[in-house]
PDB file of N, CA and C in Angstrom:
ATOM      1  N   MET R   1      -7.918  -7.447  13.290  1.00 38.00           N
ATOM      2  CA  MET R   1      -7.903  -6.422  12.255  1.00 38.00           C
ATOM      3  C   MET R   1      -9.086  -6.674  11.322  1.00 38.00           C
ATOM      4  N   SER R   2      -9.885  -5.693  11.103  1.00 48.00           N
ATOM      5  CA  SER R   2     -11.042  -5.789  10.221  1.00 48.00           C
ATOM      6  C   SER R   2     -10.611  -5.629   8.770  1.00 48.00           C
ATOM      7  N   ARG R   3     -11.132  -6.512   7.896  1.00 59.00           N
ATOM      8  CA  ARG R   3     -10.786  -6.442   6.478  1.00 59.00           C
ATOM      9  C   ARG R   3     -12.053  -6.458   5.643  1.00 59.00           C
ATOM     10  N   SER R   4     -11.985  -5.783   4.502  1.00 81.00           N
ATOM     11  CA  SER R   4     -13.113  -5.741   3.585  1.00 81.00           C
ATOM     12  C   SER R   4     -12.580  -5.770   2.160  1.00 81.00           C
ATOM     13  N   ASP R   5     -13.158  -6.626   1.321  1.00 91.00           N
ATOM     14  CA  ASP R   5     -12.725  -6.721  -0.071  1.00 91.00           C
ATOM     15  C   ASP R   5     -13.111  -5.475  -0.857  1.00 91.00           C
ATOM     16  N   VAL R   6     -12.168  -4.963  -1.636  1.00 95.00           N
ATOM     17  CA  VAL R   6     -12.457  -3.903  -2.605  1.00 95.00           C
ATOM     18  C   VAL R   6     -12.737  -4.573  -3.941  1.00 95.00           C
ATOM     19  N   PHE R   7     -11.824  -5.459  -4.359  1.00 95.00           N
ATOM     20  CA  PHE R   7     -12.063  -6.332  -5.506  1.00 95.00           C
ATOM     21  C   PHE R   7     -11.302  -7.624  -5.274  1.00 95.00           C
ATOM     22  N   ASP R   8     -11.746  -8.670  -5.962  1.00 93.00           N
ATOM     23  CA  ASP R   8     -11.143  -9.982  -5.798  1.00 93.00           C
ATOM     24  C   ASP R   8     -10.437 -10.397  -7.081  1.00 93.00           C
ATOM     25  N   GLU R   9      -9.490 -11.305  -6.954  1.00 92.00           N
ATOM     26  CA  GLU R   9      -8.807 -11.862  -8.114  1.00 92.00           C
ATOM     27  C   GLU R   9      -9.856 -12.477  -9.041  1.00 92.00           C
ATOM     28  N   GLY R  10      -9.770 -12.152 -10.319  1.00 93.00           N
ATOM     29  CA  GLY R  10     -10.717 -12.674 -11.295  1.00 93.00           C
ATOM     30  C   GLY R  10     -11.907 -11.771 -11.557  1.00 93.00           C
ATOM     31  N   ASP R  11     -12.123 -10.759 -10.700  1.00 94.00           N
ATOM     32  CA  ASP R  11     -13.219  -9.813 -10.934  1.00 94.00           C
ATOM     33  C   ASP R  11     -12.961  -9.012 -12.204  1.00 94.00           C
ATOM     34  N   ALA R  12     -14.024  -8.669 -12.902  1.00 93.00           N
ATOM     35  CA  ALA R  12     -13.910  -7.800 -14.073  1.00 93.00           C
ATOM     36  C   ALA R  12     -13.399  -6.436 -13.647  1.00 93.00           C
ATOM     37  N   ALA R  13     -12.548  -5.855 -14.466  1.00 93.00           N
ATOM     38  CA  ALA R  13     -11.976  -4.541 -14.164  1.00 93.00           C
ATOM     39  C   ALA R  13     -12.823  -3.460 -14.823  1.00 93.00           C
ATOM     40  N   ALA R  14     -13.872  -3.047 -14.148  1.00 92.00           N
ATOM     41  CA  ALA R  14     -14.783  -2.043 -14.685  1.00 92.00           C
ATOM     42  C   ALA R  14     -14.589  -0.685 -14.032  1.00 92.00           C
ATOM     43  N   LEU R  15     -13.722  -0.627 -13.011  1.00 94.00           N
ATOM     44  CA  LEU R  15     -13.534   0.596 -12.239  1.00 94.00           C
ATOM     45  C   LEU R  15     -12.054   0.832 -11.972  1.00 94.00           C
ATOM     46  N   VAL R  16     -11.706   2.091 -11.769  1.00 94.00           N
ATOM     47  CA  VAL R  16     -10.420   2.487 -11.215  1.00 94.00           C
ATOM     48  C   VAL R  16     -10.751   3.044  -9.834  1.00 94.00           C
ATOM     49  N   TYR R  17      -9.871   2.808  -8.888  1.00 96.00           N
ATOM     50  CA  TYR R  17     -10.134   3.191  -7.509  1.00 96.00           C
ATOM     51  C   TYR R  17      -9.148   4.257  -7.052  1.00 96.00           C
ATOM     52  N   PHE R  18      -9.652   5.179  -6.218  1.00 95.00           N
ATOM     53  CA  PHE R  18      -8.840   6.251  -5.640  1.00 95.00           C
ATOM     54  C   PHE R  18      -9.012   6.170  -4.137  1.00 95.00           C
ATOM     55  N   LEU R  19      -7.907   5.998  -3.409  1.00 96.00           N
ATOM     56  CA  LEU R  19      -7.984   5.888  -1.955  1.00 96.00           C
ATOM     57  C   LEU R  19      -8.000   7.272  -1.324  1.00 96.00           C
ATOM     58  N   ARG R  20      -9.132   7.617  -0.765  1.00 97.00           N
ATOM     59  CA  ARG R  20      -9.305   8.930  -0.142  1.00 97.00           C
ATOM     60  C   ARG R  20      -8.867   8.917   1.327  1.00 97.00           C
ATOM     61  N   SER R  21      -9.114   7.797   2.014  1.00 97.00           N
ATOM     62  CA  SER R  21      -8.655   7.653   3.403  1.00 97.00           C
ATOM     63  C   SER R  21      -8.573   6.169   3.732  1.00 97.00           C
ATOM     64  N   GLY R  22      -7.773   5.843   4.734  1.00 96.00           N
ATOM     65  CA  GLY R  22      -7.659   4.457   5.166  1.00 96.00           C
ATOM     66  C   GLY R  22      -6.418   3.770   4.629  1.00 96.00           C
ATOM     67  N   LEU R  23      -6.518   2.455   4.522  1.00 96.00           N
ATOM     68  CA  LEU R  23      -5.396   1.638   4.070  1.00 96.00           C
ATOM     69  C   LEU R  23      -5.916   0.463   3.261  1.00 96.00           C
ATOM     70  N   VAL R  24      -5.411   0.314   2.038  1.00 97.00           N
ATOM     71  CA  VAL R  24      -5.783  -0.797   1.166  1.00 97.00           C
ATOM     72  C   VAL R  24      -4.509  -1.541   0.802  1.00 97.00           C
ATOM     73  N   ARG R  25      -4.595  -2.861   0.817  1.00 96.00           N
ATOM     74  CA  ARG R  25      -3.456  -3.711   0.461  1.00 96.00           C
ATOM     75  C   ARG R  25      -3.808  -4.510  -0.793  1.00 96.00           C
ATOM     76  N   ILE R  26      -2.868  -4.556  -1.729  1.00 95.00           N
ATOM     77  CA  ILE R  26      -3.008  -5.356  -2.940  1.00 95.00           C
ATOM     78  C   ILE R  26      -2.184  -6.627  -2.739  1.00 95.00           C
ATOM     79  N   CYS R  27      -2.820  -7.796  -2.925  1.00 94.00           N
ATOM     80  CA  CYS R  27      -2.176  -9.081  -2.675  1.00 94.00           C
ATOM     81  C   CYS R  27      -2.475 -10.068  -3.801  1.00 94.00           C
ATOM     82  N   VAL R  28      -1.645 -11.113  -3.862  1.00 91.00           N
ATOM     83  CA  VAL R  28      -1.908 -12.256  -4.739  1.00 91.00           C
ATOM     84  C   VAL R  28      -1.903 -13.504  -3.873  1.00 91.00           C
ATOM     85  N   ALA R  29      -2.651 -14.497  -4.310  1.00 86.00           N
ATOM     86  CA  ALA R  29      -2.671 -15.766  -3.598  1.00 86.00           C
ATOM     87  C   ALA R  29      -1.368 -16.503  -3.867  1.00 86.00           C
ATOM     88  N   ALA R  30      -0.747 -17.012  -2.817  1.00 83.00           N
ATOM     89  CA  ALA R  30       0.496 -17.780  -2.960  1.00 83.00           C
ATOM     90  C   ALA R  30       0.161 -19.268  -3.020  1.00 83.00           C
ATOM     91  N   GLN R  31       1.105 -20.046  -3.493  1.00 83.00           N
ATOM     92  CA  GLN R  31       0.880 -21.488  -3.641  1.00 83.00           C
ATOM     93  C   GLN R  31       0.683 -22.194  -2.310  1.00 83.00           C
ATOM     94  N   ASN R  32       1.200 -21.623  -1.224  1.00 85.00           N
ATOM     95  CA  ASN R  32       1.054 -22.249   0.091  1.00 85.00           C
ATOM     96  C   ASN R  32      -0.297 -21.944   0.737  1.00 85.00           C
ATOM     97  N   GLY R  33      -1.179 -21.285  -0.003  1.00 81.00           N
ATOM     98  CA  GLY R  33      -2.500 -20.970   0.507  1.00 81.00           C
ATOM     99  C   GLY R  33      -2.583 -19.638   1.230  1.00 81.00           C
ATOM    100  N   LYS R  34      -1.450 -19.027   1.456  1.00 88.00           N
ATOM    101  CA  LYS R  34      -1.428 -17.706   2.079  1.00 88.00           C
ATOM    102  C   LYS R  34      -1.436 -16.654   0.981  1.00 88.00           C
ATOM    103  N   SER R  35      -1.394 -15.394   1.369  1.00 89.00           N
ATOM    104  CA  SER R  35      -1.351 -14.330   0.368  1.00 89.00           C
ATOM    105  C   SER R  35      -0.022 -13.594   0.458  1.00 89.00           C
ATOM    106  N   LYS R  36       0.395 -13.078  -0.675  1.00 91.00           N
ATOM    107  CA  LYS R  36       1.638 -12.310  -0.759  1.00 91.00           C
ATOM    108  C   LYS R  36       1.268 -10.858  -1.023  1.00 91.00           C
ATOM    109  N   THR R  37       1.763  -9.949  -0.186  1.00 93.00           N
ATOM    110  CA  THR R  37       1.492  -8.527  -0.351  1.00 93.00           C
ATOM    111  C   THR R  37       2.330  -7.977  -1.502  1.00 93.00           C
ATOM    112  N   LEU R  38       1.664  -7.293  -2.422  1.00 91.00           N
ATOM    113  CA  LEU R  38       2.366  -6.620  -3.514  1.00 91.00           C
ATOM    114  C   LEU R  38       2.656  -5.173  -3.145  1.00 91.00           C
ATOM    115  N   VAL R  39       1.652  -4.499  -2.585  1.00 92.00           N
ATOM    116  CA  VAL R  39       1.809  -3.087  -2.247  1.00 92.00           C
ATOM    117  C   VAL R  39       0.704  -2.662  -1.285  1.00 92.00           C
ATOM    118  N   ASP R  40       1.043  -1.730  -0.419  1.00 96.00           N
ATOM    119  CA  ASP R  40       0.040  -1.050   0.394  1.00 96.00           C
ATOM    120  C   ASP R  40      -0.251   0.277  -0.292  1.00 96.00           C
ATOM    121  N   VAL R  41      -1.507   0.493  -0.623  1.00 96.00           N
ATOM    122  CA  VAL R  41      -1.926   1.715  -1.305  1.00 96.00           C
ATOM    123  C   VAL R  41      -2.014   2.833  -0.280  1.00 96.00           C
ATOM    124  N   LYS R  42      -1.416   3.951  -0.600  1.00 94.00           N
ATOM    125  CA  LYS R  42      -1.418   5.109   0.296  1.00 94.00           C
ATOM    126  C   LYS R  42      -2.540   6.071  -0.101  1.00 94.00           C
ATOM    127  N   VAL R  43      -2.989   6.854   0.853  1.00 96.00           N
ATOM    128  CA  VAL R  43      -4.023   7.857   0.601  1.00 96.00           C
ATOM    129  C   VAL R  43      -3.565   8.755  -0.544  1.00 96.00           C
ATOM    130  N   GLY R  44      -4.481   8.981  -1.494  1.00 95.00           N
ATOM    131  CA  GLY R  44      -4.175   9.808  -2.655  1.00 95.00           C
ATOM    132  C   GLY R  44      -3.723   9.019  -3.860  1.00 95.00           C
ATOM    133  N   GLU R  45      -3.550   7.706  -3.710  1.00 94.00           N
ATOM    134  CA  GLU R  45      -3.099   6.879  -4.830  1.00 94.00           C
ATOM    135  C   GLU R  45      -4.269   6.208  -5.537  1.00 94.00           C
ATOM    136  N   VAL R  46      -4.029   5.873  -6.793  1.00 92.00           N
ATOM    137  CA  VAL R  46      -4.988   5.178  -7.644  1.00 92.00           C
ATOM    138  C   VAL R  46      -4.568   3.717  -7.712  1.00 92.00           C
ATOM    139  N   PHE R  47      -5.550   2.821  -7.774  1.00 93.00           N
ATOM    140  CA  PHE R  47      -5.234   1.404  -7.942  1.00 93.00           C
ATOM    141  C   PHE R  47      -6.321   0.730  -8.768  1.00 93.00           C
ATOM    142  N   GLY R  48      -5.988  -0.447  -9.311  1.00 92.00           N
ATOM    143  CA  GLY R  48      -6.919  -1.181 -10.168  1.00 92.00           C
ATOM    144  C   GLY R  48      -6.833  -0.782 -11.624  1.00 92.00           C
ATOM    145  N   GLU R  49      -5.943   0.159 -11.942  1.00 87.00           N
ATOM    146  CA  GLU R  49      -5.870   0.700 -13.302  1.00 87.00           C
ATOM    147  C   GLU R  49      -5.212  -0.247 -14.298  1.00 87.00           C
ATOM    148  N   VAL R  50      -4.309  -1.098 -13.851  1.00 84.00           N
ATOM    149  CA  VAL R  50      -3.578  -1.953 -14.794  1.00 84.00           C
ATOM    150  C   VAL R  50      -4.533  -2.923 -15.490  1.00 84.00           C
ATOM    151  N   ALA R  51      -5.343  -3.629 -14.724  1.00 87.00           N
ATOM    152  CA  ALA R  51      -6.298  -4.568 -15.321  1.00 87.00           C
ATOM    153  C   ALA R  51      -7.291  -3.835 -16.214  1.00 87.00           C
ATOM    154  N   LEU R  52      -7.710  -2.657 -15.787  1.00 85.00           N
ATOM    155  CA  LEU R  52      -8.657  -1.877 -16.580  1.00 85.00           C
ATOM    156  C   LEU R  52      -8.042  -1.481 -17.919  1.00 85.00           C
ATOM    157  N   LEU R  53      -6.793  -0.995 -17.895  1.00 82.00           N
ATOM    158  CA  LEU R  53      -6.141  -0.574 -19.138  1.00 82.00           C
ATOM    159  C   LEU R  53      -5.843  -1.755 -20.050  1.00 82.00           C
ATOM    160  N   GLU R  54      -5.589  -2.923 -19.464  1.00 83.00           N
ATOM    161  CA  GLU R  54      -5.351  -4.120 -20.266  1.00 83.00           C
ATOM    162  C   GLU R  54      -6.653  -4.814 -20.646  1.00 83.00           C
ATOM    163  N   ASN R  55      -7.770  -4.317 -20.122  1.00 86.00           N
ATOM    164  CA  ASN R  55      -9.092  -4.865 -20.413  1.00 86.00           C
ATOM    165  C   ASN R  55      -9.160  -6.364 -20.091  1.00 86.00           C
ATOM    166  N   ARG R  56      -8.738  -6.701 -18.889  1.00 90.00           N
ATOM    167  CA  ARG R  56      -8.752  -8.084 -18.425  1.00 90.00           C
ATOM    168  C   ARG R  56      -9.154  -8.113 -16.953  1.00 90.00           C
ATOM    169  N   PRO R  57      -9.499  -9.286 -16.433  1.00 94.00           N
ATOM    170  CA  PRO R  57      -9.850  -9.376 -15.009  1.00 94.00           C
ATOM    171  C   PRO R  57      -8.644  -9.076 -14.116  1.00 94.00           C
ATOM    172  N   HIS R  58      -8.912  -8.716 -12.883  1.00 93.00           N
ATOM    173  CA  HIS R  58      -7.849  -8.471 -11.911  1.00 93.00           C
ATOM    174  C   HIS R  58      -7.096  -9.775 -11.634  1.00 93.00           C
ATOM    175  N   TRP R  59      -5.795  -9.717 -11.593  1.00 89.00           N
ATOM    176  CA  TRP R  59      -4.980 -10.898 -11.272  1.00 89.00           C
ATOM    177  C   TRP R  59      -4.536 -10.872  -9.815  1.00 89.00           C
ATOM    178  N   ALA R  60      -4.945  -9.861  -9.076  1.00 92.00           N
ATOM    179  CA  ALA R  60      -4.657  -9.737  -7.652  1.00 92.00           C
ATOM    180  C   ALA R  60      -5.958  -9.358  -6.950  1.00 92.00           C
ATOM    181  N   PHE R  61      -5.900  -9.265  -5.632  1.00 94.00           N
ATOM    182  CA  PHE R  61      -7.077  -8.801  -4.901  1.00 94.00           C
ATOM    183  C   PHE R  61      -6.699  -7.613  -4.027  1.00 94.00           C
ATOM    184  N   ALA R  62      -7.684  -6.787  -3.725  1.00 96.00           N
ATOM    185  CA  ALA R  62      -7.482  -5.590  -2.909  1.00 96.00           C
ATOM    186  C   ALA R  62      -8.387  -5.677  -1.690  1.00 96.00           C
ATOM    187  N   ILE R  63      -7.789  -5.436  -0.523  1.00 95.00           N
ATOM    188  CA  ILE R  63      -8.553  -5.472   0.718  1.00 95.00           C
ATOM    189  C   ILE R  63      -8.287  -4.197   1.521  1.00 95.00           C
ATOM    190  N   ALA R  64      -9.340  -3.684   2.114  1.00 95.00           N
ATOM    191  CA  ALA R  64      -9.202  -2.541   3.025  1.00 95.00           C
ATOM    192  C   ALA R  64      -8.854  -3.115   4.388  1.00 95.00           C
ATOM    193  N   LEU R  65      -7.719  -2.701   4.928  1.00 94.00           N
ATOM    194  CA  LEU R  65      -7.261  -3.221   6.221  1.00 94.00           C
ATOM    195  C   LEU R  65      -7.820  -2.433   7.398  1.00 94.00           C
ATOM    196  N   GLU R  66      -8.392  -1.295   7.104  1.00 93.00           N
ATOM    197  CA  GLU R  66      -9.046  -0.480   8.127  1.00 93.00           C
ATOM    198  C   GLU R  66     -10.162   0.279   7.438  1.00 93.00           C
ATOM    199  N   LYS R  67     -10.954   0.969   8.221  1.00 93.00           N
ATOM    200  CA  LYS R  67     -12.037   1.758   7.623  1.00 93.00           C
ATOM    201  C   LYS R  67     -11.433   2.694   6.586  1.00 93.00           C
ATOM    202  N   SER R  68     -11.928   2.600   5.361  1.00 95.00           N
ATOM    203  CA  SER R  68     -11.358   3.356   4.241  1.00 95.00           C
ATOM    204  C   SER R  68     -12.458   3.962   3.393  1.00 95.00           C
ATOM    205  N   VAL R  69     -12.132   5.075   2.764  1.00 96.00           N
ATOM    206  CA  VAL R  69     -13.022   5.672   1.766  1.00 96.00           C
ATOM    207  C   VAL R  69     -12.335   5.495   0.422  1.00 96.00           C
ATOM    208  N   VAL R  70     -12.984   4.731  -0.447  1.00 96.00           N
ATOM    209  CA  VAL R  70     -12.448   4.427  -1.772  1.00 96.00           C
ATOM    210  C   VAL R  70     -13.422   4.980  -2.804  1.00 96.00           C
ATOM    211  N   LEU R  71     -12.942   5.916  -3.621  1.00 95.00           N
ATOM    212  CA  LEU R  71     -13.766   6.453  -4.696  1.00 95.00           C
ATOM    213  C   LEU R  71     -13.632   5.558  -5.915  1.00 95.00           C
ATOM    214  N   GLU R  72     -14.743   5.326  -6.596  1.00 95.00           N
ATOM    215  CA  GLU R  72     -14.755   4.477  -7.781  1.00 95.00           C
ATOM    216  C   GLU R  72     -14.970   5.331  -9.017  1.00 95.00           C
ATOM    217  N   ILE R  73     -14.118   5.126 -10.005  1.00 93.00           N
ATOM    218  CA  ILE R  73     -14.219   5.844 -11.275  1.00 93.00           C
ATOM    219  C   ILE R  73     -14.559   4.821 -12.352  1.00 93.00           C
ATOM    220  N   LEU R  74     -15.687   5.003 -13.004  1.00 93.00           N
ATOM    221  CA  LEU R  74     -16.115   4.068 -14.044  1.00 93.00           C
ATOM    222  C   LEU R  74     -15.122   4.037 -15.199  1.00 93.00           C
ATOM    223  N   ARG R  75     -14.980   2.865 -15.815  1.00 90.00           N
ATOM    224  CA  ARG R  75     -14.040   2.673 -16.922  1.00 90.00           C
ATOM    225  C   ARG R  75     -14.228   3.732 -18.008  1.00 90.00           C
ATOM    226  N   GLY R  76     -15.455   3.958 -18.441  1.00 89.00           N
ATOM    227  CA  GLY R  76     -15.727   4.922 -19.508  1.00 89.00           C
ATOM    228  C   GLY R  76     -15.282   6.327 -19.144  1.00 89.00           C
ATOM    229  N   GLU R  77     -15.562   6.741 -17.912  1.00 91.00           N
ATOM    230  CA  GLU R  77     -15.159   8.071 -17.457  1.00 91.00           C
ATOM    231  C   GLU R  77     -13.634   8.178 -17.403  1.00 91.00           C
ATOM    232  N   PHE R  78     -12.985   7.155 -16.877  1.00 86.00           N
ATOM    233  CA  PHE R  78     -11.521   7.145 -16.802  1.00 86.00           C
ATOM    234  C   PHE R  78     -10.910   7.239 -18.206  1.00 86.00           C
ATOM    235  N   MET R  79     -11.440   6.451 -19.129  1.00 85.00           N
ATOM    236  CA  MET R  79     -10.898   6.450 -20.494  1.00 85.00           C
ATOM    237  C   MET R  79     -11.154   7.788 -21.196  1.00 85.00           C
ATOM    238  N   ARG R  80     -12.298   8.424 -20.937  1.00 87.00           N
ATOM    239  CA  ARG R  80     -12.572   9.741 -21.516  1.00 87.00           C
ATOM    240  C   ARG R  80     -11.551  10.759 -21.029  1.00 87.00           C
ATOM    241  N   HIS R  81     -11.243  10.733 -19.748  1.00 83.00           N
ATOM    242  CA  HIS R  81     -10.239  11.650 -19.197  1.00 83.00           C
ATOM    243  C   HIS R  81      -8.863  11.362 -19.781  1.00 83.00           C
ATOM    244  N   LEU R  82      -8.542  10.092 -19.912  1.00 80.00           N
ATOM    245  CA  LEU R  82      -7.248   9.720 -20.485  1.00 80.00           C
ATOM    246  C   LEU R  82      -7.164  10.154 -21.946  1.00 80.00           C
ATOM    247  N   ASP R  83      -8.223   9.932 -22.704  1.00 81.00           N
ATOM    248  CA  ASP R  83      -8.234  10.327 -24.121  1.00 81.00           C
ATOM    249  C   ASP R  83      -8.148  11.839 -24.296  1.00 81.00           C
ATOM    250  N   ALA R  84      -8.706  12.590 -23.339  1.00 83.00           N
ATOM    251  CA  ALA R  84      -8.703  14.054 -23.423  1.00 83.00           C
ATOM    252  C   ALA R  84      -7.407  14.671 -22.898  1.00 83.00           C
ATOM    253  N   ALA R  85      -6.532  13.845 -22.350  1.00 76.00           N
ATOM    254  CA  ALA R  85      -5.301  14.359 -21.746  1.00 76.00           C
ATOM    255  C   ALA R  85      -4.365  14.943 -22.796  1.00 76.00           C
ATOM    256  N   ASP R  86      -3.544  15.856 -22.335  1.00 79.00           N
ATOM    257  CA  ASP R  86      -2.482  16.422 -23.153  1.00 79.00           C
ATOM    258  C   ASP R  86      -1.638  15.271 -23.720  1.00 79.00           C
ATOM    259  N   PRO R  87      -1.226  15.335 -24.993  1.00 81.00           N
ATOM    260  CA  PRO R  87      -0.458  14.237 -25.593  1.00 81.00           C
ATOM    261  C   PRO R  87       0.809  13.869 -24.814  1.00 81.00           C
ATOM    262  N   ILE R  88       1.461  14.849 -24.218  1.00 84.00           N
ATOM    263  CA  ILE R  88       2.666  14.548 -23.433  1.00 84.00           C
ATOM    264  C   ILE R  88       2.284  13.765 -22.181  1.00 84.00           C
ATOM    265  N   MET R  89       1.217  14.187 -21.498  1.00 78.00           N
ATOM    266  CA  MET R  89       0.773  13.473 -20.301  1.00 78.00           C
ATOM    267  C   MET R  89       0.291  12.069 -20.662  1.00 78.00           C
ATOM    268  N   LYS R  90      -0.377  11.931 -21.783  1.00 74.00           N
ATOM    269  CA  LYS R  90      -0.837  10.617 -22.228  1.00 74.00           C
ATOM    270  C   LYS R  90       0.362   9.702 -22.466  1.00 74.00           C
ATOM    271  N   SER R  91       1.425  10.240 -23.046  1.00 79.00           N
ATOM    272  CA  SER R  91       2.648   9.474 -23.281  1.00 79.00           C
ATOM    273  C   SER R  91       3.280   9.042 -21.965  1.00 79.00           C
ATOM    274  N   VAL R  92       3.293   9.934 -20.980  1.00 80.00           N
ATOM    275  CA  VAL R  92       3.849   9.598 -19.666  1.00 80.00           C
ATOM    276  C   VAL R  92       3.033   8.478 -19.026  1.00 80.00           C
ATOM    277  N   VAL R  93       1.715   8.580 -19.080  1.00 74.00           N
ATOM    278  CA  VAL R  93       0.848   7.556 -18.503  1.00 74.00           C
ATOM    279  C   VAL R  93       1.091   6.214 -19.195  1.00 74.00           C
ATOM    280  N   ASN R  94       1.170   6.212 -20.514  1.00 72.00           N
ATOM    281  CA  ASN R  94       1.421   4.970 -21.254  1.00 72.00           C
ATOM    282  C   ASN R  94       2.766   4.371 -20.868  1.00 72.00           C
ATOM    283  N   HIS R  95       3.783   5.214 -20.732  1.00 74.00           N
ATOM    284  CA  HIS R  95       5.109   4.734 -20.341  1.00 74.00           C
ATOM    285  C   HIS R  95       5.072   4.099 -18.947  1.00 74.00           C
ATOM    286  N   LEU R  96       4.426   4.779 -17.999  1.00 75.00           N
ATOM    287  CA  LEU R  96       4.308   4.239 -16.648  1.00 75.00           C
ATOM    288  C   LEU R  96       3.530   2.932 -16.636  1.00 75.00           C
ATOM    289  N   PHE R  97       2.474   2.867 -17.414  1.00 70.00           N
ATOM    290  CA  PHE R  97       1.659   1.660 -17.495  1.00 70.00           C
ATOM    291  C   PHE R  97       2.495   0.488 -18.016  1.00 70.00           C
ATOM    292  N   LEU R  98       3.242   0.700 -19.079  1.00 71.00           N
ATOM    293  CA  LEU R  98       4.074  -0.366 -19.636  1.00 71.00           C
ATOM    294  C   LEU R  98       5.130  -0.813 -18.633  1.00 71.00           C
ATOM    295  N   HIS R  99       5.695   0.135 -17.906  1.00 70.00           N
ATOM    296  CA  HIS R  99       6.695  -0.182 -16.879  1.00 70.00           C
ATOM    297  C   HIS R  99       6.077  -1.033 -15.765  1.00 70.00           C
ATOM    298  N   LEU R 100       4.893  -0.652 -15.295  1.00 65.00           N
ATOM    299  CA  LEU R 100       4.209  -1.414 -14.263  1.00 65.00           C
ATOM    300  C   LEU R 100       3.864  -2.818 -14.742  1.00 65.00           C
ATOM    301  N   ARG R 101       3.395  -2.907 -15.962  1.00 63.00           N
ATOM    302  CA  ARG R 101       3.017  -4.218 -16.520  1.00 63.00           C
ATOM    303  C   ARG R 101       4.222  -5.140 -16.613  1.00 63.00           C
ATOM    304  N   ASP R 102       5.354  -4.596 -17.069  1.00 65.00           N
ATOM    305  CA  ASP R 102       6.576  -5.392 -17.192  1.00 65.00           C
ATOM    306  C   ASP R 102       7.053  -5.880 -15.830  1.00 65.00           C
ATOM    307  N   GLU R 103       6.939  -5.027 -14.793  1.00 62.00           N
ATOM    308  CA  GLU R 103       7.353  -5.419 -13.436  1.00 62.00           C
ATOM    309  C   GLU R 103       6.452  -6.501 -12.871  1.00 62.00           C
ATOM    310  N   ALA R 104       5.179  -6.453 -13.222  1.00 56.00           N
ATOM    311  CA  ALA R 104       4.216  -7.410 -12.680  1.00 56.00           C
ATOM    312  C   ALA R 104       4.360  -8.800 -13.298  1.00 56.00           C
ATOM    313  N   HIS R 105       4.899  -8.851 -14.494  1.00 53.00           N
ATOM    314  CA  HIS R 105       5.007 -10.156 -15.184  1.00 53.00           C
ATOM    315  C   HIS R 105       6.390 -10.638 -15.116  1.00 53.00           C
TER     316      HIS R 105
END
């Protein structure tokens, strides 16, 4: 199986990613030296947003498990869209973000 890094644990979170085609897996390094799968990203999903919103490095890594098209959205552009969002939608996004963060920790 061919694999390609999208981002690595510890990388700066300067982008949000959108999976247009293919398969991307989000993993963390386990103590036994292997990796633990957190989630397989499906086509049409966004990933990498948690570290970006928390303004910290990625605590997991993302790998493309097959040929994939991943669109990159710069932090500034993503934040401009978020800031311009309808207040209700912004509240929903914030709620989802807090929920995801709590589950991850």
